[in-house]
PDB file of C-alpha atoms and ligand atoms in Angstrom:
ATOM      1  CA  MET C   1     128.760  78.854  71.091  1.00 59.00           C
ATOM      2  CA  GLU C   2     128.673  78.806  74.879  1.00 71.00           C
ATOM      3  CA  LYS C   3     125.688  80.430  76.501  1.00 82.00           C
ATOM      4  CA  GLU C   4     126.462  83.831  77.976  1.00 92.00           C
ATOM      5  CA  GLU C   5     126.088  84.306  81.719  1.00 97.00           C
ATOM      6  CA  VAL C   6     123.818  87.285  82.362  1.00 98.00           C
ATOM      7  CA  LYS C   7     122.568  87.565  85.902  1.00 98.00           C
ATOM      8  CA  LEU C   8     120.717  90.472  87.499  1.00 98.00           C
ATOM      9  CA  LEU C   9     120.520  90.912  91.248  1.00 98.00           C
ATOM     10  CA  GLY C  10     117.429  92.938  92.022  1.00 98.00           C
ATOM     11  CA  PHE C  11     114.676  93.937  94.390  1.00 97.00           C
ATOM     12  CA  TRP C  12     111.016  93.688  93.368  1.00 96.00           C
ATOM     13  CA  ILE C  13     110.027  97.360  93.667  1.00 96.00           C
ATOM     14  CA  SER C  14     113.338  99.032  92.856  1.00 97.00           C
ATOM     15  CA  PRO C  15     113.047 101.549  89.986  1.00 97.00           C
ATOM     16  CA  PHE C  16     116.818 101.224  89.501  1.00 98.00           C
ATOM     17  CA  VAL C  17     116.467  97.494  88.917  1.00 98.00           C
ATOM     18  CA  GLN C  18     113.369  97.885  86.776  1.00 97.00           C
ATOM     19  CA  ARG C  19     115.179 100.109  84.271  1.00 98.00           C
ATOM     20  CA  VAL C  20     117.929  97.503  83.856  1.00 98.00           C
ATOM     21  CA  LYS C  21     115.387  94.703  83.344  1.00 98.00           C
ATOM     22  CA  TRP C  22     113.684  96.795  80.674  1.00 98.00           C
ATOM     23  CA  ALA C  23     116.992  97.558  78.950  1.00 98.00           C
ATOM     24  CA  LEU C  24     117.889  93.845  78.786  1.00 98.00           C
ATOM     25  CA  LYS C  25     114.450  93.014  77.437  1.00 97.00           C
ATOM     26  CA  LEU C  26     114.565  95.812  74.850  1.00 97.00           C
ATOM     27  CA  LYS C  27     117.880  94.404  73.628  1.00 97.00           C
ATOM     28  CA  GLY C  28     116.529  90.851  73.671  1.00 97.00           C
ATOM     29  CA  VAL C  29     119.132  89.621  76.170  1.00 97.00           C
ATOM     30  CA  ASP C  30     118.209  86.508  78.174  1.00 97.00           C
ATOM     31  CA  PHE C  31     119.079  86.848  81.833  1.00 98.00           C
ATOM     32  CA  GLU C  32     118.624  85.185  85.166  1.00 98.00           C
ATOM     33  CA  TYR C  33     116.947  87.365  87.779  1.00 98.00           C
ATOM     34  CA  VAL C  34     117.980  86.864  91.407  1.00 98.00           C
ATOM     35  CA  GLU C  35     115.766  88.618  93.968  1.00 98.00           C
ATOM     36  CA  GLN C  36     117.642  90.121  96.937  1.00 98.00           C
ATOM     37  CA  ASP C  37     116.696  91.083 100.476  1.00 97.00           C
ATOM     38  CA  ILE C  38     117.970  94.665 100.735  1.00 96.00           C
ATOM     39  CA  ILE C  39     117.747  94.714 104.539  1.00 95.00           C
ATOM     40  CA  ASN C  40     119.417  91.389 105.364  1.00 97.00           C
ATOM     41  CA  LYS C  41     121.899  91.454 102.520  1.00 98.00           C
ATOM     42  CA  SER C  42     123.058  88.176 101.075  1.00 98.00           C
ATOM     43  CA  PRO C  43     126.760  87.216 101.043  1.00 98.00           C
ATOM     44  CA  LEU C  44     126.447  87.267  97.228  1.00 98.00           C
ATOM     45  CA  LEU C  45     125.310  90.919  97.137  1.00 98.00           C
ATOM     46  CA  LEU C  46     128.006  91.955  99.628  1.00 98.00           C
ATOM     47  CA  GLU C  47     130.630  90.153  97.600  1.00 98.00           C
ATOM     48  CA  LEU C  48     129.505  91.541  94.246  1.00 98.00           C
ATOM     49  CA  ASN C  49     128.846  95.133  95.310  1.00 98.00           C
ATOM     50  CA  PRO C  50     131.119  95.678  98.317  1.00 98.00           C
ATOM     51  CA  VAL C  51     131.241  99.444  97.760  1.00 98.00           C
ATOM     52  CA  TYR C  52     127.542 100.408  97.794  1.00 98.00           C
ATOM     53  CA  LYS C  53     125.958  97.052  98.767  1.00 98.00           C
ATOM     54  CA  LYS C  54     122.941  97.956  96.622  1.00 98.00           C
ATOM     55  CA  VAL C  55     120.981  96.497  93.741  1.00 98.00           C
ATOM     56  CA  PRO C  56     120.959  96.374  90.782  1.00 98.00           C
ATOM     57  CA  VAL C  57     124.094  94.396  90.112  1.00 98.00           C
ATOM     58  CA  LEU C  58     124.665  92.864  86.688  1.00 98.00           C
ATOM     59  CA  VAL C  59     126.987  89.924  86.199  1.00 98.00           C
ATOM     60  CA  HIS C  60     128.044  89.296  82.610  1.00 98.00           C
ATOM     61  CA  ASN C  61     130.345  86.326  82.012  1.00 97.00           C
ATOM     62  CA  GLY C  62     131.935  86.826  85.431  1.00 97.00           C
ATOM     63  CA  LYS C  63     132.244  90.625  85.114  1.00 98.00           C
ATOM     64  CA  VAL C  64     130.369  92.604  87.735  1.00 98.00           C
ATOM     65  CA  ILE C  65     128.765  95.973  87.006  1.00 98.00           C
ATOM     66  CA  ALA C  66     126.963  98.097  89.590  1.00 98.00           C
ATOM     67  CA  GLU C  67     124.950 101.360  89.495  1.00 98.00           C
ATOM     68  CA  SER C  68     121.939 101.317  87.216  1.00 98.00           C
ATOM     69  CA  THR C  69     122.889 104.131  84.822  1.00 98.00           C
ATOM     70  CA  ILE C  70     126.351 102.636  84.374  1.00 98.00           C
ATOM     71  CA  ILE C  71     124.750  99.239  83.760  1.00 98.00           C
ATOM     72  CA  LEU C  72     122.500 100.794  81.086  1.00 98.00           C
ATOM     73  CA  GLU C  73     125.549 102.162  79.292  1.00 98.00           C
ATOM     74  CA  TYR C  74     127.308  98.797  79.596  1.00 98.00           C
ATOM     75  CA  ILE C  75     124.293  97.018  78.102  1.00 98.00           C
ATOM     76  CA  ASP C  76     124.135  99.485  75.214  1.00 98.00           C
ATOM     77  CA  GLU C  77     127.833  99.123  74.448  1.00 98.00           C
ATOM     78  CA  THR C  78     127.860  95.335  74.816  1.00 98.00           C
ATOM     79  CA  TRP C  79     124.717  94.433  72.878  1.00 97.00           C
ATOM     80  CA  LYS C  80     124.934  96.871  70.013  1.00 96.00           C
ATOM     81  CA  ASN C  81     121.749  95.725  68.280  1.00 94.00           C
ATOM     82  CA  ASN C  82     118.780  98.064  68.084  1.00 89.00           C
ATOM     83  CA  PRO C  83     117.344  99.864  69.847  1.00 94.00           C
ATOM     84  CA  SER C  84     120.335 102.003  70.701  1.00 96.00           C
ATOM     85  CA  LEU C  85     119.800 103.354  74.173  1.00 98.00           C
ATOM     86  CA  LEU C  86     122.093 106.367  74.007  1.00 98.00           C
ATOM     87  CA  PRO C  87     122.150 108.684  70.978  1.00 96.00           C
ATOM     88  CA  HIS C  88     125.145 108.355  68.633  1.00 96.00           C
ATOM     89  CA  ASP C  89     125.767 112.083  68.481  1.00 96.00           C
ATOM     90  CA  PRO C  90     128.087 113.129  71.344  1.00 97.00           C
ATOM     91  CA  TYR C  91     126.120 116.298  72.131  1.00 97.00           C
ATOM     92  CA  GLN C  92     122.768 114.470  72.191  1.00 95.00           C
ATOM     93  CA  ARG C  93     124.420 111.817  74.364  1.00 97.00           C
ATOM     94  CA  SER C  94     125.623 114.456  76.793  1.00 98.00           C
ATOM     95  CA  LEU C  95     122.088 115.899  76.964  1.00 96.00           C
ATOM     96  CA  ALA C  96     120.596 112.480  77.727  1.00 97.00           C
ATOM     97  CA  ARG C  97     123.139 112.037  80.541  1.00 98.00           C
ATOM     98  CA  PHE C  98     122.470 115.554  81.832  1.00 98.00           C
ATOM     99  CA  TRP C  99     118.703 114.973  82.138  1.00 97.00           C
ATOM    100  CA  ALA C 100     119.250 111.524  83.597  1.00 98.00           C
ATOM    101  CA  ASP C 101     121.388 113.128  86.292  1.00 97.00           C
ATOM    102  CA  PHE C 102     118.635 115.722  86.810  1.00 97.00           C
ATOM    103  CA  SER C 103     116.141 112.888  87.340  1.00 96.00           C
ATOM    104  CA  GLU C 104     118.389 111.081  89.828  1.00 96.00           C
ATOM    105  CA  ASN C 105     119.654 114.057  91.784  1.00 95.00           C
ATOM    106  CA  THR C 106     116.913 116.678  91.616  1.00 97.00           C
ATOM    107  CA  LEU C 107     113.522 115.467  90.443  1.00 97.00           C
ATOM    108  CA  ILE C 108     113.240 112.294  92.504  1.00 96.00           C
ATOM    109  CA  LYS C 109     114.235 114.130  95.698  1.00 96.00           C
ATOM    110  CA  LEU C 110     111.628 116.857  95.130  1.00 97.00           C
ATOM    111  CA  ALA C 111     108.912 114.285  94.400  1.00 97.00           C
ATOM    112  CA  VAL C 112     109.800 112.302  97.534  1.00 96.00           C
ATOM    113  CA  GLU C 113     109.712 115.506  99.602  1.00 96.00           C
ATOM    114  CA  ALA C 114     106.224 116.213  98.194  1.00 97.00           C
ATOM    115  CA  LEU C 115     105.175 112.687  99.136  1.00 96.00           C
ATOM    116  CA  VAL C 116     106.356 112.709 102.733  1.00 95.00           C
ATOM    117  CA  THR C 117     105.670 116.281 103.853  1.00 95.00           C
ATOM    118  CA  LYS C 118     102.509 118.230 104.603  1.00 94.00           C
ATOM    119  CA  GLY C 119     101.157 121.784 104.530  1.00 95.00           C
ATOM    120  CA  GLU C 120     103.314 124.577 103.178  1.00 96.00           C
ATOM    121  CA  GLN C 121     106.395 122.413 102.820  1.00 95.00           C
ATOM    122  CA  GLN C 122     104.458 119.964 100.683  1.00 97.00           C
ATOM    123  CA  GLU C 123     102.934 122.749  98.561  1.00 97.00           C
ATOM    124  CA  LYS C 124     106.394 124.134  97.900  1.00 97.00           C
ATOM    125  CA  ALA C 125     107.762 120.697  97.024  1.00 97.00           C
ATOM    126  CA  VAL C 126     104.803 120.052  94.682  1.00 98.00           C
ATOM    127  CA  ARG C 127     105.488 123.378  92.927  1.00 98.00           C
ATOM    128  CA  SER C 128     109.182 122.564  92.588  1.00 98.00           C
ATOM    129  CA  THR C 129     108.415 119.068  91.273  1.00 98.00           C
ATOM    130  CA  MET C 130     106.087 120.583  88.685  1.00 98.00           C
ATOM    131  CA  GLU C 131     108.746 123.099  87.652  1.00 98.00           C
ATOM    132  CA  ALA C 132     111.154 120.200  87.195  1.00 98.00           C
ATOM    133  CA  ILE C 133     108.638 118.242  85.119  1.00 98.00           C
ATOM    134  CA  ASP C 134     108.004 121.325  83.020  1.00 97.00           C
ATOM    135  CA  LYS C 135     111.664 121.258  82.018  1.00 97.00           C
ATOM    136  CA  LEU C 136     111.203 117.695  80.750  1.00 97.00           C
ATOM    137  CA  GLU C 137     107.962 118.732  79.030  1.00 97.00           C
ATOM    138  CA  GLN C 138     109.894 121.379  77.088  1.00 96.00           C
ATOM    139  CA  GLY C 139     112.582 118.861  76.140  1.00 93.00           C
ATOM    140  CA  LEU C 140     110.062 116.306  74.907  1.00 92.00           C
ATOM    141  CA  LYS C 141     107.986 118.497  72.576  1.00 81.00           C
ATOM    142  CA  GLY C 142     107.730 117.018  69.092  1.00 89.00           C
ATOM    143  CA  ARG C 143     109.067 113.605  70.101  1.00 95.00           C
ATOM    144  CA  GLN C 144     107.222 110.495  71.252  1.00 96.00           C
ATOM    145  CA  PHE C 145     110.039 109.330  73.512  1.00 97.00           C
ATOM    146  CA  PHE C 146     113.078 111.086  74.925  1.00 96.00           C
ATOM    147  CA  GLY C 147     115.013 108.649  72.744  1.00 95.00           C
ATOM    148  CA  GLY C 148     113.081 109.876  69.662  1.00 95.00           C
ATOM    149  CA  ASP C 149     110.966 107.213  67.944  1.00 93.00           C
ATOM    150  CA  SER C 150     112.097 104.479  70.309  1.00 95.00           C
ATOM    151  CA  ILE C 151     112.610 104.126  74.028  1.00 97.00           C
ATOM    152  CA  GLY C 152     116.157 105.079  75.000  1.00 98.00           C
ATOM    153  CA  TYR C 153     118.408 105.609  77.991  1.00 98.00           C
ATOM    154  CA  LEU C 154     116.622 108.697  79.310  1.00 98.00           C
ATOM    155  CA  ASP C 155     113.178 107.089  78.957  1.00 98.00           C
ATOM    156  CA  LEU C 156     114.409 104.165  81.043  1.00 98.00           C
ATOM    157  CA  VAL C 157     115.952 106.424  83.678  1.00 98.00           C
ATOM    158  CA  LEU C 158     112.742 108.478  83.916  1.00 98.00           C
ATOM    159  CA  GLY C 159     110.575 105.344  83.816  1.00 97.00           C
ATOM    160  CA  TRP C 160     109.957 105.433  87.597  1.00 96.00           C
ATOM    161  CA  ILE C 161     107.809 108.545  87.139  1.00 96.00           C
ATOM    162  CA  SER C 162     105.282 106.673  85.011  1.00 96.00           C
ATOM    163  CA  TYR C 163     104.275 104.302  87.786  1.00 95.00           C
ATOM    164  CA  PHE C 164     105.507 105.787  91.081  1.00 95.00           C
ATOM    165  CA  LEU C 165     104.226 109.321  90.672  1.00 97.00           C
ATOM    166  CA  PRO C 166     100.542 108.410  90.128  1.00 96.00           C
ATOM    167  CA  ALA C 167     100.743 106.239  93.277  1.00 96.00           C
ATOM    168  CA  TRP C 168     102.528 108.993  95.215  1.00 96.00           C
ATOM    169  CA  GLU C 169      99.909 111.529  94.101  1.00 97.00           C
ATOM    170  CA  GLU C 170      97.201 109.363  95.643  1.00 96.00           C
ATOM    171  CA  LEU C 171      99.157 108.790  98.840  1.00 95.00           C
ATOM    172  CA  GLY C 172     100.109 112.453  99.240  1.00 96.00           C
ATOM    173  CA  SER C 173      96.660 113.760  98.138  1.00 96.00           C
ATOM    174  CA  MET C 174      98.368 115.989  95.604  1.00 97.00           C
ATOM    175  CA  LYS C 175      98.242 116.620  91.869  1.00 97.00           C
ATOM    176  CA  ILE C 176     101.463 116.872  89.891  1.00 98.00           C
ATOM    177  CA  LEU C 177     100.880 115.128  86.561  1.00 98.00           C
ATOM    178  CA  ASP C 178      98.370 117.605  85.172  1.00 97.00           C
ATOM    179  CA  SER C 179      97.730 116.789  81.506  1.00 97.00           C
ATOM    180  CA  SER C 180      96.646 120.365  80.725  1.00 98.00           C
ATOM    181  CA  LYS C 181     100.010 121.652  81.972  1.00 97.00           C
ATOM    182  CA  PHE C 182     102.095 118.738  80.724  1.00 97.00           C
ATOM    183  CA  PRO C 183     100.391 117.371  77.591  1.00 97.00           C
ATOM    184  CA  ALA C 184     103.590 115.964  76.073  1.00 97.00           C
ATOM    185  CA  PHE C 185     104.849 114.466  79.315  1.00 97.00           C
ATOM    186  CA  THR C 186     101.549 112.813  80.292  1.00 97.00           C
ATOM    187  CA  GLN C 187     101.283 111.436  76.742  1.00 97.00           C
ATOM    188  CA  TRP C 188     104.839 110.117  77.167  1.00 98.00           C
ATOM    189  CA  ILE C 189     103.699 108.232  80.289  1.00 97.00           C
ATOM    190  CA  ASP C 190     100.846 106.600  78.353  1.00 97.00           C
ATOM    191  CA  ASP C 191     103.092 105.722  75.409  1.00 97.00           C
ATOM    192  CA  PHE C 192     105.857 104.434  77.662  1.00 97.00           C
ATOM    193  CA  LEU C 193     103.542 102.174  79.678  1.00 96.00           C
ATOM    194  CA  SER C 194     101.870 100.816  76.570  1.00 96.00           C
ATOM    195  CA  HIS C 195     105.137  99.973  74.765  1.00 97.00           C
ATOM    196  CA  PRO C 196     105.124  96.162  74.195  1.00 96.00           C
ATOM    197  CA  VAL C 197     108.306  95.503  76.219  1.00 96.00           C
ATOM    198  CA  ILE C 198     107.314  97.720  79.118  1.00 96.00           C
ATOM    199  CA  LYS C 199     103.721  96.432  79.136  1.00 94.00           C
ATOM    200  CA  ASN C 200     104.987  92.867  79.440  1.00 93.00           C
ATOM    201  CA  ASP C 201     107.149  93.640  82.441  1.00 92.00           C
ATOM    202  CA  LEU C 202     105.188  96.179  84.394  1.00 89.00           C
ATOM    203  CA  PRO C 203     106.288  97.143  87.891  1.00 87.00           C
ATOM    204  CA  PRO C 204     104.084  96.132  90.829  1.00 90.00           C
ATOM    205  CA  PRO C 205     100.420  97.233  90.771  1.00 92.00           C
ATOM    206  CA  ARG C 206      99.557 100.641  92.230  1.00 93.00           C
ATOM    207  CA  ASP C 207      98.047  99.214  95.430  1.00 94.00           C
ATOM    208  CA  GLU C 208     101.253  97.331  96.231  1.00 95.00           C
ATOM    209  CA  ILE C 209     103.323 100.430  95.516  1.00 95.00           C
ATOM    210  CA  LYS C 210     101.098 102.428  97.854  1.00 95.00           C
ATOM    211  CA  VAL C 211     101.360  99.911 100.689  1.00 95.00           C
ATOM    212  CA  TYR C 212     105.150  99.866 100.330  1.00 95.00           C
ATOM    213  CA  PHE C 213     105.448 103.652 100.338  1.00 95.00           C
ATOM    214  CA  VAL C 214     103.179 104.180 103.353  1.00 94.00           C
ATOM    215  CA  GLU C 215     105.853 102.346 105.341  1.00 92.00           C
ATOM    216  CA  ILE C 216     108.796 104.021 103.584  1.00 92.00           C
ATOM    217  CA  SER C 217     107.267 107.504 103.993  1.00 93.00           C
ATOM    218  CA  ARG C 218     106.918 106.955 107.736  1.00 91.00           C
ATOM    219  CA  LYS C 219     110.599 106.039 107.937  1.00 92.00           C
ATOM    220  CA  ILE C 220     112.006 108.845 105.819  1.00 91.00           C
ATOM    221  CA  ALA C 221     109.655 111.727 106.733  1.00 91.00           C
ATOM    222  CA  PRO C 222     111.892 112.848 109.663  1.00 89.00           C
ATOM    223  CA  LEU C 223     114.737 113.423 107.187  1.00 90.00           C
ATOM    224  CA  PHE C 224     112.697 116.173 105.553  1.00 88.00           C
ATOM    225  CA  GLN C 225     111.720 117.966 108.758  1.00 80.00           C
ATOM    226  CA  LYS C 226     112.959 121.546 108.637  1.00 72.00           C
ATOM    227  CA  ILE C 227     114.600 122.777 111.835  1.00 61.00           C
ATOM    228  CA  GLU C 228     112.911 126.088 112.814  1.00 54.00           C
TER     229      GLU C 228
HETATM  230  N1  GSH D 301     122.347 104.827  92.497  1.00 95.17           N
HETATM  231  C1  GSH D 301     121.968 103.444  92.601  1.00 95.17           C
HETATM  232  C2  GSH D 301     120.794 103.326  93.544  1.00 95.17           C
HETATM  233  C3  GSH D 301     120.457 101.880  93.854  1.00 95.17           C
HETATM  234  C4  GSH D 301     119.581 101.741  95.093  1.00 95.17           C
HETATM  235  O1  GSH D 301     119.354 102.704  95.854  1.00 95.17           O
HETATM  236  N2  GSH D 301     119.111 100.515  95.339  1.00 95.17           N
HETATM  237  C5  GSH D 301     118.333 100.235  96.513  1.00 95.17           C
HETATM  238  C6  GSH D 301     117.076  99.455  96.145  1.00 95.17           C
HETATM  239  S1  GSH D 301     115.903 100.542  95.427  1.00 95.17           S
HETATM  240  C7  GSH D 301     119.158  99.363  97.453  1.00 95.17           C
HETATM  241  O2  GSH D 301     119.776  98.408  97.053  1.00 95.17           O
HETATM  242  N3  GSH D 301     119.147  99.721  98.737  1.00 95.17           N
HETATM  243  C8  GSH D 301     119.871  99.035  99.742  1.00 95.17           C
HETATM  244  C9  GSH D 301     120.542  99.973 100.690  1.00 95.17           C
HETATM  245  O3  GSH D 301     120.349 101.200 100.570  1.00 95.17           O
HETATM  246  O4  GSH D 301     121.257  99.532 101.578  1.00 95.17           O
HETATM  247  C10 GSH D 301     121.632 102.904  91.214  1.00 95.17           C
HETATM  248  O5  GSH D 301     121.271 103.705  90.337  1.00 95.17           O
HETATM  249  O6  GSH D 301     121.814 101.712  90.984  1.00 95.17           O
END
């Protein structure tokens, strides 16, 4: 049988890329990783993702798939071996997609606001981030992973929290991941990071994440300035 072409265009610190790498590894799919410069974009990236011009991009036997959550679904439907990433039950599947959307469109924005702002605005953003995490805490109770006994789609989508948020807490001098308030969620972080597949492909160390986000915070802070 001919070897499959599986290529992933990525960027070293991208949480969107990281979740795709983890999904491929969980499924045992061999792939070639091609690092991209997301500022000076390569002709390959522009050709493969002309709409958003972003990573990750997955190429599977000449077919091009963009947008990380869509790539996760493609991986799950293409390599049907265990672990299944999305639940089989349509309602459970819709819930996983709902909370994934919540992570992408609500939680991450609140956490970034908490990271880059100060004073009252930061306090408010920290409170809102904690309220958002509390919703996940309630959804997790009684389960080790959002996917149940194994890591699934929602765990991968939320994975960024496990390594970015502790770094952001240090940078923003704030506390969000309080284990007395979020016992299930903080346990989830420990279990997620110590899972054999995740542990063998950990994102960059905390110091590198912090250095990267000092620069990013400086650039994006003006976007969060409230006009009086
Ligand atoms: N919604 C996209 C987000 C991807 C994304 O923002 N990728 C960043 C890297 S972390 C990127 O390629 N940025 C380049 C740009 O914004 O021009 C996904 O889930 O794949």
